[in-house]
């Protein structure tokens, strides 16, 4: 399988610079790398982005995350491998990613309060930007049919 075109972030260098700045800011938020990869994996699963699912799984394995946790992300509600903070972050990820599926507020106050119980404002900012950036990548990569196994940078 071959992508329809070169990834737009490489075609337009200013976009790549902006993405790099976003990653730097997220890195300064205090969130663990593992958590950003877990929420990135969940959003990518929901959006059907094979390239991103593959990338997040690869990154989680490199970081030493157990296969149980990686496999459990898709069914995190039923899996005992996640902390309350991780569960709150995964629920936020689903709510923000599934905007078209909602029949209520995208992020109800009760969910916001739960997430805010686990993360300070800087971490929340990193979490929200991680989810948003992952959704951006998912939409770009599914549009251009970026194949799983692609490596960037």
PDB file of C-alpha atoms in Angstrom:
ATOM      1  CA  UNK A   1       0.000   0.000   0.000  1.00  0.00           C
ATOM      2  CA  UNK A   2       1.246   3.449  -0.885  1.00  0.00           C
ATOM      3  CA  UNK A   3       0.056   6.860   0.291  1.00  0.00           C
ATOM      4  CA  UNK A   4      -1.848   8.993  -2.184  1.00  0.00           C
ATOM      5  CA  UNK A   5       0.636  11.816  -1.734  1.00  0.00           C
ATOM      6  CA  UNK A   6       3.482  13.022   0.429  1.00  0.00           C
ATOM      7  CA  UNK A   7       2.274  13.928   3.902  1.00  0.00           C
ATOM      8  CA  UNK A   8       1.131  17.588   3.781  1.00  0.00           C
ATOM      9  CA  UNK A   9       3.305  18.402   6.812  1.00  0.00           C
ATOM     10  CA  UNK A  10       6.328  17.628   4.637  1.00  0.00           C
ATOM     11  CA  UNK A  11       4.949  19.418   1.584  1.00  0.00           C
ATOM     12  CA  UNK A  12       4.371  22.610   3.596  1.00  0.00           C
ATOM     13  CA  UNK A  13       7.420  23.045   5.876  1.00  0.00           C
ATOM     14  CA  UNK A  14       5.677  25.697   7.959  1.00  0.00           C
ATOM     15  CA  UNK A  15       3.179  23.060   9.042  1.00  0.00           C
ATOM     16  CA  UNK A  16       5.964  20.772  10.235  1.00  0.00           C
ATOM     17  CA  UNK A  17       7.471  23.641  12.209  1.00  0.00           C
ATOM     18  CA  UNK A  18       4.099  24.324  13.852  1.00  0.00           C
ATOM     19  CA  UNK A  19       3.627  20.657  14.698  1.00  0.00           C
ATOM     20  CA  UNK A  20       7.099  20.572  16.244  1.00  0.00           C
ATOM     21  CA  UNK A  21       6.218  23.578  18.383  1.00  0.00           C
ATOM     22  CA  UNK A  22       3.029  21.834  19.543  1.00  0.00           C
ATOM     23  CA  UNK A  23       4.978  18.697  20.477  1.00  0.00           C
ATOM     24  CA  UNK A  24       7.465  20.811  22.416  1.00  0.00           C
ATOM     25  CA  UNK A  25       4.665  22.522  24.339  1.00  0.00           C
ATOM     26  CA  UNK A  26       3.014  19.193  25.139  1.00  0.00           C
ATOM     27  CA  UNK A  27       6.382  17.900  26.345  1.00  0.00           C
ATOM     28  CA  UNK A  28       6.571  20.831  28.751  1.00  0.00           C
ATOM     29  CA  UNK A  29       3.115  20.131  30.217  1.00  0.00           C
ATOM     30  CA  UNK A  30       4.272  17.549  32.727  1.00  0.00           C
ATOM     31  CA  UNK A  31       2.268  14.684  31.217  1.00  0.00           C
ATOM     32  CA  UNK A  32       4.063  11.364  31.008  1.00  0.00           C
ATOM     33  CA  UNK A  33       5.095  10.203  27.557  1.00  0.00           C
ATOM     34  CA  UNK A  34       3.224   6.960  28.198  1.00  0.00           C
ATOM     35  CA  UNK A  35      -0.060   8.767  28.858  1.00  0.00           C
ATOM     36  CA  UNK A  36       0.233  10.858  25.697  1.00  0.00           C
ATOM     37  CA  UNK A  37       0.834   7.675  23.711  1.00  0.00           C
ATOM     38  CA  UNK A  38      -2.112   5.881  25.372  1.00  0.00           C
ATOM     39  CA  UNK A  39      -4.554   8.669  24.541  1.00  0.00           C
ATOM     40  CA  UNK A  40      -3.052   8.985  21.052  1.00  0.00           C
ATOM     41  CA  UNK A  41      -3.590   5.261  20.539  1.00  0.00           C
ATOM     42  CA  UNK A  42      -7.212   5.464  21.698  1.00  0.00           C
ATOM     43  CA  UNK A  43      -8.077   8.401  19.435  1.00  0.00           C
ATOM     44  CA  UNK A  44      -6.363   6.668  16.514  1.00  0.00           C
ATOM     45  CA  UNK A  45      -8.312   3.454  17.142  1.00  0.00           C
ATOM     46  CA  UNK A  46     -11.586   5.377  17.123  1.00  0.00           C
ATOM     47  CA  UNK A  47     -10.650   7.203  13.904  1.00  0.00           C
ATOM     48  CA  UNK A  48      -9.379   4.085  12.134  1.00  0.00           C
ATOM     49  CA  UNK A  49      -5.944   5.530  11.434  1.00  0.00           C
ATOM     50  CA  UNK A  50      -3.741   2.484  10.845  1.00  0.00           C
ATOM     51  CA  UNK A  51      -0.548   4.523  10.508  1.00  0.00           C
ATOM     52  CA  UNK A  52      -1.150   6.252  13.844  1.00  0.00           C
ATOM     53  CA  UNK A  53      -2.251   3.082  15.665  1.00  0.00           C
ATOM     54  CA  UNK A  54       0.931   1.401  14.493  1.00  0.00           C
ATOM     55  CA  UNK A  55       3.039   4.396  15.513  1.00  0.00           C
ATOM     56  CA  UNK A  56       1.545   4.649  19.020  1.00  0.00           C
ATOM     57  CA  UNK A  57       1.860   0.898  19.618  1.00  0.00           C
ATOM     58  CA  UNK A  58       5.492   1.029  18.495  1.00  0.00           C
ATOM     59  CA  UNK A  59       6.199   4.014  20.752  1.00  0.00           C
ATOM     60  CA  UNK A  60       4.508   2.362  23.737  1.00  0.00           C
ATOM     61  CA  UNK A  61       6.549  -0.807  23.256  1.00  0.00           C
ATOM     62  CA  UNK A  62       9.758   1.224  23.004  1.00  0.00           C
ATOM     63  CA  UNK A  63       8.791   2.970  26.259  1.00  0.00           C
ATOM     64  CA  UNK A  64       8.425  -0.403  27.987  1.00  0.00           C
ATOM     65  CA  UNK A  65       4.643  -0.447  28.280  1.00  0.00           C
ATOM     66  CA  UNK A  66       3.293  -3.948  28.846  1.00  0.00           C
ATOM     67  CA  UNK A  67       1.491  -5.767  26.060  1.00  0.00           C
ATOM     68  CA  UNK A  68      -1.506  -6.099  28.404  1.00  0.00           C
ATOM     69  CA  UNK A  69      -1.829  -2.324  28.694  1.00  0.00           C
ATOM     70  CA  UNK A  70      -1.326  -1.772  24.973  1.00  0.00           C
ATOM     71  CA  UNK A  71      -3.916  -4.402  24.019  1.00  0.00           C
ATOM     72  CA  UNK A  72      -6.269  -3.174  26.735  1.00  0.00           C
ATOM     73  CA  UNK A  73      -6.557   0.387  25.421  1.00  0.00           C
ATOM     74  CA  UNK A  74      -9.297  -0.573  22.977  1.00  0.00           C
ATOM     75  CA  UNK A  75     -11.388  -1.940  25.893  1.00  0.00           C
ATOM     76  CA  UNK A  76     -10.011   0.211  28.706  1.00  0.00           C
ATOM     77  CA  UNK A  77     -13.296   0.274  30.634  1.00  0.00           C
ATOM     78  CA  UNK A  78     -13.158  -3.492  31.120  1.00  0.00           C
ATOM     79  CA  UNK A  79      -9.367  -3.779  31.522  1.00  0.00           C
ATOM     80  CA  UNK A  80      -7.818  -3.606  35.021  1.00  0.00           C
ATOM     81  CA  UNK A  81      -4.526  -2.177  33.738  1.00  0.00           C
ATOM     82  CA  UNK A  82      -5.245   1.551  34.032  1.00  0.00           C
ATOM     83  CA  UNK A  83      -5.196   4.050  36.884  1.00  0.00           C
ATOM     84  CA  UNK A  84      -8.122   6.351  37.649  1.00  0.00           C
ATOM     85  CA  UNK A  85      -6.194   9.249  36.072  1.00  0.00           C
ATOM     86  CA  UNK A  86      -5.565   7.239  32.897  1.00  0.00           C
ATOM     87  CA  UNK A  87      -9.229   6.235  32.746  1.00  0.00           C
ATOM     88  CA  UNK A  88     -10.274   9.874  33.045  1.00  0.00           C
ATOM     89  CA  UNK A  89      -7.845  10.812  30.249  1.00  0.00           C
ATOM     90  CA  UNK A  90      -9.114   7.985  28.025  1.00  0.00           C
ATOM     91  CA  UNK A  91     -12.727   9.031  28.605  1.00  0.00           C
ATOM     92  CA  UNK A  92     -11.841  12.627  27.744  1.00  0.00           C
ATOM     93  CA  UNK A  93     -10.104  11.351  24.611  1.00  0.00           C
ATOM     94  CA  UNK A  94     -13.216   9.489  23.526  1.00  0.00           C
ATOM     95  CA  UNK A  95     -15.507  12.436  24.238  1.00  0.00           C
ATOM     96  CA  UNK A  96     -13.350  14.919  22.341  1.00  0.00           C
ATOM     97  CA  UNK A  97     -12.743  12.514  19.448  1.00  0.00           C
ATOM     98  CA  UNK A  98     -16.361  11.385  19.004  1.00  0.00           C
ATOM     99  CA  UNK A  99     -17.868  14.833  18.466  1.00  0.00           C
ATOM    100  CA  UNK A 100     -20.182  13.665  15.691  1.00  0.00           C
ATOM    101  CA  UNK A 101     -21.504  10.781  17.822  1.00  0.00           C
ATOM    102  CA  UNK A 102     -22.649  12.881  20.730  1.00  0.00           C
ATOM    103  CA  UNK A 103     -26.162  13.385  21.962  1.00  0.00           C
ATOM    104  CA  UNK A 104     -25.033  15.674  24.802  1.00  0.00           C
ATOM    105  CA  UNK A 105     -22.245  18.132  25.537  1.00  0.00           C
ATOM    106  CA  UNK A 106     -18.934  17.028  24.070  1.00  0.00           C
ATOM    107  CA  UNK A 107     -17.337  17.188  27.522  1.00  0.00           C
ATOM    108  CA  UNK A 108     -19.972  17.122  30.271  1.00  0.00           C
ATOM    109  CA  UNK A 109     -19.155  18.950  33.507  1.00  0.00           C
ATOM    110  CA  UNK A 110     -18.959  15.678  35.443  1.00  0.00           C
ATOM    111  CA  UNK A 111     -16.249  14.377  33.087  1.00  0.00           C
ATOM    112  CA  UNK A 112     -14.404  17.685  33.206  1.00  0.00           C
ATOM    113  CA  UNK A 113     -14.476  17.640  37.006  1.00  0.00           C
ATOM    114  CA  UNK A 114     -13.162  14.072  37.061  1.00  0.00           C
ATOM    115  CA  UNK A 115     -10.302  14.871  34.697  1.00  0.00           C
ATOM    116  CA  UNK A 116      -9.492  18.073  36.604  1.00  0.00           C
ATOM    117  CA  UNK A 117      -9.259  16.031  39.817  1.00  0.00           C
ATOM    118  CA  UNK A 118      -6.290  14.180  38.313  1.00  0.00           C
ATOM    119  CA  UNK A 119      -4.497  16.826  36.270  1.00  0.00           C
ATOM    120  CA  UNK A 120      -3.481  20.415  36.946  1.00  0.00           C
ATOM    121  CA  UNK A 121      -4.110  23.166  34.391  1.00  0.00           C
ATOM    122  CA  UNK A 122      -0.746  22.706  32.669  1.00  0.00           C
ATOM    123  CA  UNK A 123      -1.268  18.945  32.374  1.00  0.00           C
ATOM    124  CA  UNK A 124      -4.861  19.462  31.200  1.00  0.00           C
ATOM    125  CA  UNK A 125      -3.558  21.793  28.511  1.00  0.00           C
ATOM    126  CA  UNK A 126      -1.093  19.147  27.363  1.00  0.00           C
ATOM    127  CA  UNK A 127      -3.799  16.485  27.398  1.00  0.00           C
ATOM    128  CA  UNK A 128      -6.255  18.564  25.379  1.00  0.00           C
ATOM    129  CA  UNK A 129      -3.574  19.496  22.835  1.00  0.00           C
ATOM    130  CA  UNK A 130      -2.431  15.858  22.579  1.00  0.00           C
ATOM    131  CA  UNK A 131      -5.967  14.736  21.787  1.00  0.00           C
ATOM    132  CA  UNK A 132      -6.485  17.568  19.282  1.00  0.00           C
ATOM    133  CA  UNK A 133      -3.142  16.983  17.551  1.00  0.00           C
ATOM    134  CA  UNK A 134      -3.780  13.238  17.333  1.00  0.00           C
ATOM    135  CA  UNK A 135      -7.149  13.896  15.723  1.00  0.00           C
ATOM    136  CA  UNK A 136      -5.430  16.211  13.234  1.00  0.00           C
ATOM    137  CA  UNK A 137      -2.910  13.509  12.327  1.00  0.00           C
ATOM    138  CA  UNK A 138      -5.670  10.899  12.052  1.00  0.00           C
ATOM    139  CA  UNK A 139      -7.590  13.050   9.607  1.00  0.00           C
ATOM    140  CA  UNK A 140      -4.548  13.860   7.478  1.00  0.00           C
ATOM    141  CA  UNK A 141      -3.295  10.277   7.408  1.00  0.00           C
ATOM    142  CA  UNK A 142      -6.654   8.684   6.612  1.00  0.00           C
ATOM    143  CA  UNK A 143      -7.220  11.236   3.837  1.00  0.00           C
ATOM    144  CA  UNK A 144      -3.910  10.512   2.122  1.00  0.00           C
ATOM    145  CA  UNK A 145      -4.102   6.778   2.975  1.00  0.00           C
ATOM    146  CA  UNK A 146      -0.819   6.802   4.888  1.00  0.00           C
ATOM    147  CA  UNK A 147       0.032   3.116   5.356  1.00  0.00           C
ATOM    148  CA  UNK A 148       0.701   1.539   8.739  1.00  0.00           C
ATOM    149  CA  UNK A 149       4.403   1.151   9.359  1.00  0.00           C
ATOM    150  CA  UNK A 150       5.284   4.590   8.032  1.00  0.00           C
ATOM    151  CA  UNK A 151       7.938   6.324  10.104  1.00  0.00           C
ATOM    152  CA  UNK A 152       8.248  10.070  10.427  1.00  0.00           C
ATOM    153  CA  UNK A 153      11.212  12.268  11.263  1.00  0.00           C
TER     154      UNK A 153
END
